[in-house]
CSV table of C-alpha atoms in Angstrom, one decimal:
chain,number,residue,atom,x,y,z
A,1,MET,CA,109.9,116.1,110.7
A,2,PHE,CA,110.1,119.1,112.9
A,3,SER,CA,108.4,120.1,115.6
A,4,SER,CA,108.3,123.8,117.4
A,5,SER,CA,109.5,122.5,120.4
A,6,LEU,CA,112.3,121.5,119.2
A,7,ALA,CA,115.3,123.0,120.6
A,8,GLU,CA,117.6,123.9,117.8
A,9,ALA,CA,120.1,121.9,116.9
A,10,PRO,CA,123.3,121.5,118.6
A,11,THR,CA,126.1,123.8,117.7
A,12,ILE,CA,129.0,122.5,115.7
A,13,ARG,CA,132.2,123.4,116.8
A,14,GLU,CA,135.4,122.1,118.7
A,15,PRO,CA,134.1,120.6,121.7
A,16,LEU,CA,135.8,122.0,125.6
A,17,HIS,CA,136.1,119.2,127.0
A,18,ALA,CA,138.2,118.7,129.8
A,19,PRO,CA,140.2,116.5,132.3
A,20,VAL,CA,137.7,113.8,132.9
A,21,ALA,CA,140.0,111.0,134.3
A,22,HIS,CA,143.9,111.1,135.4
A,23,LEU,CA,146.3,108.3,134.9
A,24,VAL,CA,148.0,108.2,137.9
A,25,ARG,CA,151.2,105.7,138.3
A,26,GLY,CA,153.9,105.4,140.8
A,27,GLY,CA,152.2,108.6,142.9
A,28,VAL,CA,152.1,110.6,139.7
A,29,THR,CA,149.9,112.1,137.0
A,30,GLU,CA,150.6,110.2,133.9
A,31,GLY,CA,148.5,111.3,131.4
A,32,ILE,CA,144.8,112.7,131.6
A,33,HIS,CA,141.9,111.9,129.3
A,34,TYR,CA,139.8,114.5,128.3
A,35,GLY,CA,136.2,114.4,127.8
A,36,SER,CA,133.0,115.4,129.1
A,37,VAL,CA,130.4,113.9,131.3
A,38,VAL,CA,126.8,115.3,132.1
A,39,VAL,CA,124.5,114.0,134.8
A,40,LEU,CA,120.6,114.7,134.9
A,41,GLY,CA,118.3,114.2,138.0
A,42,ALA,CA,115.3,112.2,137.7
A,43,ASP,CA,113.5,115.7,137.4
A,44,GLY,CA,115.8,116.0,133.7
A,45,GLU,CA,117.7,118.7,135.2
A,46,VAL,CA,121.7,118.8,135.4
A,47,GLU,CA,122.3,117.6,138.3
A,48,LEU,CA,126.6,117.7,137.4
A,49,GLN,CA,128.5,118.9,134.0
A,50,LEU,CA,132.0,119.0,132.7
A,51,GLY,CA,133.5,119.9,129.7
A,52,ASP,CA,131.4,120.2,126.9
A,53,ILE,CA,127.8,118.7,126.9
A,54,GLU,CA,126.1,121.0,124.3
A,55,ALA,CA,128.2,120.8,121.5
A,56,ALA,CA,127.5,118.1,118.4
A,57,MET,CA,128.6,115.3,118.8
A,58,TYR,CA,128.0,111.7,117.3
A,59,PRO,CA,126.8,109.4,119.6
A,60,ARG,CA,128.0,106.7,117.6
A,61,SER,CA,126.4,102.9,118.4
A,62,ALA,CA,125.6,104.5,121.7
A,63,LEU,CA,122.2,106.0,119.8
A,64,LYS,CA,121.5,102.2,118.6
A,65,PRO,CA,118.5,101.8,121.7
A,66,VAL,CA,117.0,104.9,120.0
A,67,GLN,CA,117.2,103.5,116.0
A,68,ALA,CA,115.3,100.5,118.1
A,69,VAL,CA,112.6,102.1,119.5
A,70,ALA,CA,112.2,104.2,116.5
A,71,MET,CA,111.4,101.1,114.8
A,72,VAL,CA,109.6,99.7,117.0
A,73,ARG,CA,106.7,102.6,116.7
A,74,ALA,CA,107.1,102.1,113.4
A,75,GLY,CA,105.7,98.3,113.3
A,76,LEU,CA,108.5,96.0,114.0
A,77,PRO,CA,107.1,93.2,116.3
A,78,LEU,CA,109.7,92.2,118.1
A,79,ASP,CA,111.0,91.7,121.9
A,80,GLY,CA,113.2,90.2,124.1
A,81,GLU,CA,116.4,88.9,123.1
A,82,LEU,CA,115.5,89.3,118.9
A,83,LEU,CA,114.9,93.0,119.8
A,84,SER,CA,117.8,93.3,122.3
A,85,LEU,CA,120.0,92.2,119.4
A,86,ALA,CA,118.6,94.6,117.2
A,87,ALA,CA,119.8,97.6,119.5
A,88,ALA,CA,123.1,95.7,119.3
A,89,SER,CA,127.1,95.6,119.1
A,90,HIS,CA,127.7,92.4,120.3
A,91,SER,CA,130.3,89.7,119.7
A,92,GLY,CA,130.4,88.6,116.3
A,93,GLU,CA,128.6,85.4,119.0
A,94,GLU,CA,126.6,82.4,117.5
A,95,ARG,CA,123.9,83.1,119.4
A,96,HIS,CA,123.9,86.5,117.5
A,97,LEU,CA,124.7,85.0,114.2
A,98,ALA,CA,121.5,82.7,114.9
A,99,GLY,CA,119.3,85.5,115.8
A,100,ALA,CA,120.6,87.7,112.7
A,101,ARG,CA,119.4,85.0,111.2
A,102,ARG,CA,116.1,84.7,112.2
A,103,ILE,CA,115.4,87.9,112.4
A,104,LEU,CA,116.6,87.7,108.4
A,105,GLU,CA,113.5,84.8,108.5
A,106,LEU,CA,110.9,87.1,109.8
A,107,ALA,CA,111.3,89.4,107.4
A,108,GLY,CA,111.6,86.9,104.3
A,109,VAL,CA,115.2,87.7,102.9
A,110,GLY,CA,118.7,86.9,103.0
A,111,GLU,CA,122.1,87.9,104.2
A,112,ASP,CA,122.5,89.0,101.1
A,113,ASP,CA,120.2,91.8,101.5
A,114,LEU,CA,122.0,93.2,104.1
A,115,ARG,CA,124.5,96.0,103.5
A,116,ASN,CA,126.7,96.7,106.4
A,117,VAL,CA,130.0,96.6,106.0
A,118,GLU,CA,132.1,92.6,105.6
A,119,ASP,CA,134.0,92.6,110.0
A,120,MET,CA,135.5,89.9,111.3
A,121,PRO,CA,133.5,89.4,115.3
A,122,TYR,CA,134.1,92.2,117.8
A,123,ASP,CA,135.5,90.1,120.7
A,124,PRO,CA,138.6,89.3,120.2
A,125,ALA,CA,138.6,85.3,121.0
A,126,VAL,CA,135.2,85.1,119.2
A,127,ARG,CA,137.2,86.6,116.1
A,128,ASP,CA,140.4,84.5,116.5
A,129,ALA,CA,138.6,81.2,116.8
A,130,TRP,CA,137.0,82.1,113.1
A,131,THR,CA,140.5,82.6,112.3
A,132,ARG,CA,142.1,79.2,113.2
A,133,GLU,CA,138.8,78.5,111.4
A,134,GLY,CA,139.6,79.8,108.3
A,135,ARG,CA,136.5,81.7,108.1
A,136,GLY,CA,136.5,85.6,106.5
A,137,PRO,CA,134.4,89.0,107.3
A,138,SER,CA,131.0,88.5,106.8
A,139,ARG,CA,128.2,91.3,107.3
A,140,LEU,CA,126.3,88.7,109.3
A,141,ALA,CA,129.3,89.0,112.2
A,142,GLN,CA,129.8,92.4,111.9
A,143,ASN,CA,128.7,93.8,115.2
A,144,CYS,CA,125.8,96.2,113.6
A,145,SER,CA,124.0,93.1,111.5
A,146,GLY,CA,120.9,92.4,114.4
A,147,LYS,CA,120.5,96.4,113.3
A,148,HIS,CA,120.4,96.0,109.9
A,149,ALA,CA,118.5,92.9,109.6
A,150,ALA,CA,115.5,94.3,112.0
A,151,MET,CA,116.0,97.8,109.4
A,152,LEU,CA,114.9,95.2,107.0
A,153,TYR,CA,112.5,93.7,108.6
A,154,THR,CA,110.5,97.2,108.9
A,155,CYS,CA,111.3,97.3,105.5
A,156,ALA,CA,109.5,94.4,104.6
A,157,LEU,CA,106.6,95.4,107.2
A,158,ASN,CA,106.0,98.9,106.1
A,159,GLY,CA,106.0,97.5,102.2
A,160,TRP,CA,109.3,100.1,102.0
A,161,SER,CA,111.5,99.0,99.8
A,162,LEU,CA,114.4,96.9,101.1
A,163,ASP,CA,117.3,99.2,98.1
A,164,GLY,CA,118.3,102.1,99.5
A,165,TYR,CA,117.3,101.9,103.1
A,166,LEU,CA,120.4,102.6,104.1
A,167,ASP,CA,119.9,106.0,102.3
A,168,PRO,CA,118.8,109.0,104.5
A,169,ALA,CA,115.8,109.9,102.3
A,170,HIS,CA,114.6,106.5,102.2
A,171,PRO,CA,111.3,106.5,104.6
A,172,LEU,CA,112.7,104.6,106.9
A,173,GLN,CA,115.5,106.8,107.6
A,174,GLN,CA,113.2,109.7,107.5
A,175,ALA,CA,111.1,107.7,109.8
A,176,ILE,CA,114.5,107.2,112.6
A,177,ALA,CA,115.6,110.4,112.2
A,178,GLU,CA,112.4,111.7,113.6
A,179,ILE,CA,112.1,109.8,116.3
A,180,VAL,CA,116.1,111.0,117.3
A,181,GLU,CA,114.7,114.2,117.4
A,182,ASP,CA,112.2,113.3,119.1
A,183,LEU,CA,113.7,111.4,122.1
A,184,THR,CA,116.5,114.6,122.0
A,185,GLY,CA,114.3,116.8,122.0
A,186,GLN,CA,116.3,118.6,119.6
A,187,ARG,CA,117.0,119.2,115.7
A,188,ILE,CA,119.7,116.6,113.8
A,189,ALA,CA,122.8,119.1,113.8
A,190,ARG,CA,124.3,116.5,111.0
A,191,VAL,CA,124.0,113.3,109.4
A,192,THR,CA,127.0,111.6,108.3
A,193,VAL,CA,127.4,107.4,107.5
A,194,ASP,CA,128.4,105.1,110.1
A,195,GLY,CA,131.2,102.7,110.4
A,196,CYS,CA,128.5,99.8,109.5
A,197,GLY,CA,127.3,101.9,106.8
A,198,ALA,CA,124.0,103.4,108.5
A,199,PRO,CA,123.1,107.0,108.9
A,200,LEU,CA,124.8,108.8,111.7
A,201,PHE,CA,122.6,111.6,113.4
A,202,SER,CA,125.0,113.8,115.1
A,203,VAL,CA,122.9,115.2,118.9
A,204,SER,CA,124.3,117.1,121.8
A,205,LEU,CA,125.9,114.8,125.2
A,206,HIS,CA,122.9,116.3,126.7
A,207,GLY,CA,120.6,115.4,124.7
A,208,LEU,CA,121.7,112.1,124.4
A,209,ALA,CA,121.3,111.2,128.3
A,210,ARG,CA,117.4,113.5,127.7
A,211,ALA,CA,116.9,109.8,124.8
A,212,ALA,CA,118.1,107.4,127.0
A,213,ALA,CA,116.1,109.0,130.2
A,214,ARG,CA,113.3,108.7,128.4
A,215,ILE,CA,113.4,105.0,127.0
A,216,THR,CA,113.8,104.1,130.8
A,217,ALA,CA,111.1,106.4,132.4
A,218,ALA,CA,108.5,105.4,129.4
A,219,ALA,CA,105.5,103.3,130.5
A,220,PRO,CA,105.0,99.9,130.5
A,221,GLY,CA,104.6,98.6,126.7
A,222,THR,CA,105.3,101.4,125.1
A,223,PRO,CA,108.3,100.9,122.8
A,224,GLU,CA,110.3,102.8,124.7
A,225,ALA,CA,109.8,100.7,127.1
A,226,ARG,CA,109.8,97.2,125.3
A,227,VAL,CA,113.3,98.2,124.0
A,228,ALA,CA,114.8,98.8,127.5
A,229,ASP,CA,113.1,96.1,128.7
A,230,ALA,CA,114.6,93.8,125.8
A,231,MET,CA,118.6,95.1,126.3
A,232,ARG,CA,117.5,94.8,130.6
A,233,ASP,CA,116.6,90.8,130.1
A,234,HIS,CA,119.1,89.8,127.7
A,235,ALA,CA,122.2,92.4,127.9
A,236,GLU,CA,124.8,89.8,126.8
A,237,MET,CA,122.9,89.8,123.3
A,238,ALA,CA,123.0,93.8,123.2
A,239,SER,CA,126.8,93.1,124.0
A,240,GLY,CA,128.2,89.6,124.6
A,241,SER,CA,130.0,87.5,127.1
A,242,GLY,CA,132.5,89.4,129.5
A,243,ARG,CA,131.6,92.6,127.9
A,244,ASP,CA,131.6,95.7,130.3
A,245,VAL,CA,128.1,96.7,129.3
A,246,ALA,CA,126.0,93.8,129.9
A,247,ALA,CA,128.4,93.0,133.4
A,248,LEU,CA,127.4,96.8,134.2
A,249,MET,CA,123.1,96.3,133.7
A,250,ARG,CA,123.5,93.2,135.6
A,251,ALA,CA,125.5,94.8,138.3
A,252,VAL,CA,122.6,97.5,138.7
A,253,PRO,CA,119.0,97.1,138.8
A,254,GLY,CA,117.1,98.3,136.2
A,255,LEU,CA,120.2,100.0,134.5
A,256,LEU,CA,120.0,100.4,130.8
A,257,THR,CA,123.4,101.5,129.5
A,258,LYS,CA,125.1,101.8,125.7
A,259,ASP,CA,128.1,101.9,124.4
A,260,GLY,CA,129.7,103.3,121.2
A,261,PHE,CA,132.5,103.3,119.4
A,262,GLU,CA,135.5,106.8,120.2
A,263,GLY,CA,134.7,106.8,124.1
A,264,VAL,CA,131.1,107.0,124.2
A,265,GLN,CA,128.5,105.9,127.0
A,266,VAL,CA,125.1,106.0,127.8
A,267,ALA,CA,122.6,104.8,131.1
A,268,ALA,CA,119.7,105.5,132.4
A,269,LEU,CA,117.8,104.2,135.5
A,270,PRO,CA,114.0,103.5,135.3
A,271,ASP,CA,113.4,106.3,137.5
A,272,GLY,CA,114.6,108.6,134.5
A,273,ARG,CA,118.0,109.3,136.4
A,274,SER,CA,120.7,109.6,133.8
A,275,VAL,CA,124.1,110.0,132.6
A,276,ALA,CA,126.4,110.2,128.9
A,277,VAL,CA,129.9,110.8,128.2
A,278,LYS,CA,132.4,110.9,125.8
A,279,ILE,CA,135.8,110.3,125.9
A,280,SER,CA,137.7,112.7,123.4
A,281,ASP,CA,140.7,110.4,122.8
A,282,GLY,CA,138.1,107.7,122.0
A,283,ALA,CA,139.8,105.9,125.2
A,284,ASN,CA,138.2,102.3,126.8
A,285,ARG,CA,140.1,102.5,129.6
A,286,ALA,CA,138.7,105.7,130.8
A,287,ARG,CA,135.0,105.8,129.4
A,288,VAL,CA,133.9,102.5,131.7
A,289,PRO,CA,135.6,104.0,135.9
A,290,VAL,CA,133.8,107.4,134.2
A,291,THR,CA,130.5,106.3,133.6
A,292,ALA,CA,130.5,104.4,137.0
A,293,ALA,CA,132.0,107.4,139.0
A,294,ALA,CA,129.0,109.7,136.9
A,295,LEU,CA,126.7,106.9,138.0
A,296,THR,CA,127.7,106.9,141.6
A,297,ARG,CA,127.1,111.2,141.2
A,298,ALA,CA,124.2,109.6,140.0
A,299,GLY,CA,122.6,108.6,142.9
A,300,VAL,CA,123.4,104.8,142.3
A,301,ASP,CA,125.2,102.7,145.4
A,302,PRO,CA,128.7,103.0,144.8
A,303,ALA,CA,129.5,99.2,146.2
A,304,LEU,CA,127.2,97.7,143.1
A,305,LEU,CA,130.2,99.2,141.2
A,306,THR,CA,133.3,98.0,142.7
A,307,GLY,CA,133.8,96.3,139.5
A,308,PHE,CA,133.9,98.9,137.0
A,309,ALA,CA,136.6,101.0,138.7
A,310,GLY,CA,138.9,100.2,135.4
A,311,GLU,CA,142.0,97.6,135.1
A,312,PRO,CA,145.2,98.4,136.9
A,313,LEU,CA,148.2,99.9,135.5
A,314,LEU,CA,151.0,97.2,135.6
A,315,GLY,CA,154.7,97.7,136.0
A,316,GLY,CA,157.1,94.2,135.1
A,317,GLY,CA,153.5,92.7,135.5
A,318,VAL,CA,152.6,93.7,139.1
A,319,PRO,CA,149.6,96.9,139.9
A,320,VAL,CA,151.2,100.4,139.8
A,321,GLY,CA,148.7,102.9,139.1
A,322,CYS,CA,144.9,103.4,137.3
A,323,VAL,CA,142.9,105.2,135.6
A,324,ARG,CA,141.3,107.6,137.9
A,325,PRO,CA,138.1,110.0,137.1
A,326,VAL,CA,139.0,113.5,138.6
A,327,ARG,CA,137.8,115.0,141.7
A,328,ALA,CA,134.8,116.7,140.5
A,329,LEU,CA,133.1,113.1,139.2
A,330,ASP,CA,134.9,111.1,142.3
A,331,PRO,CA,135.4,113.8,145.1
A,332,VAL,CA,134.7,111.6,148.2
A,333,THR,CA,136.1,108.2,147.9
A,334,VAL,CA,139.0,108.6,144.9
A,335,GLN,CA,140.7,104.8,144.5
A,336,ALA,CA,144.1,104.4,145.9
A,337,CYS,CA,146.3,104.6,143.0
A,338,ALA,CA,149.9,102.9,143.8
């Protein structure tokens, strides 16, 4: 599993986060979001860093494209919208549930074979509709069901046991861990359990950005390119209607991006430019504008990112401020705050 070419595992320590966004209300800085940001150039070199990009962290669902690559390398034959769903944190829309059912059918297994936690749909509107209809939590509705269905399919194709497929010692999870290390270029610092029940691998923010770059810059037809193409071509299957990650992939040609709980986001372009963001308090209101600012620093046309400046702060129902990336991220065109 360990290659001599891999860097050592990142250090497990309290991250030395730095300010990445200011909460400005009425011209006064009301609060500060701390975090870390890395921007890599097409050559893989660090072009900008804020905070602590080398400490061990958990990418959460931002690691799903890497997990999907590992499954494709292990023989998973999915493409298009079903492969996008395999890398998804989906909203629980009917198309997501139908896609997960289809993957289970291809695997010759049923919903009862899933071992992710039961949950309500992630999207608030979809969840409210479920509640009105009297529907309860289910494994299929949980936002990681596409990944888990694909895991079962990969196991079935390889003759691996379906029971215990979430055990870190299972051949599936060993195969995924190997690809996590391959694409991040570093050894895994620690393994824990993600919210859905699957193993979660700790790497650095720098390693996460490097993995995304290797996926988007891979040669056509490779497992990496197949995953990137599927997610970009079917962005709503990788997330959901109205989700910011889908909108960002539609707005920026060739961009692959994936979010994760606790304020994580990674994004990469076909030439290997990439960014990775971690907001220390997990706030989505900072994740989106900070990611957009980092992409601008990576060379993306700011005109393509005007819709991702973040929602305004309201006072009495009218805008009175904003969440503004720090000047180190946005040194020229700092968005105006009331």
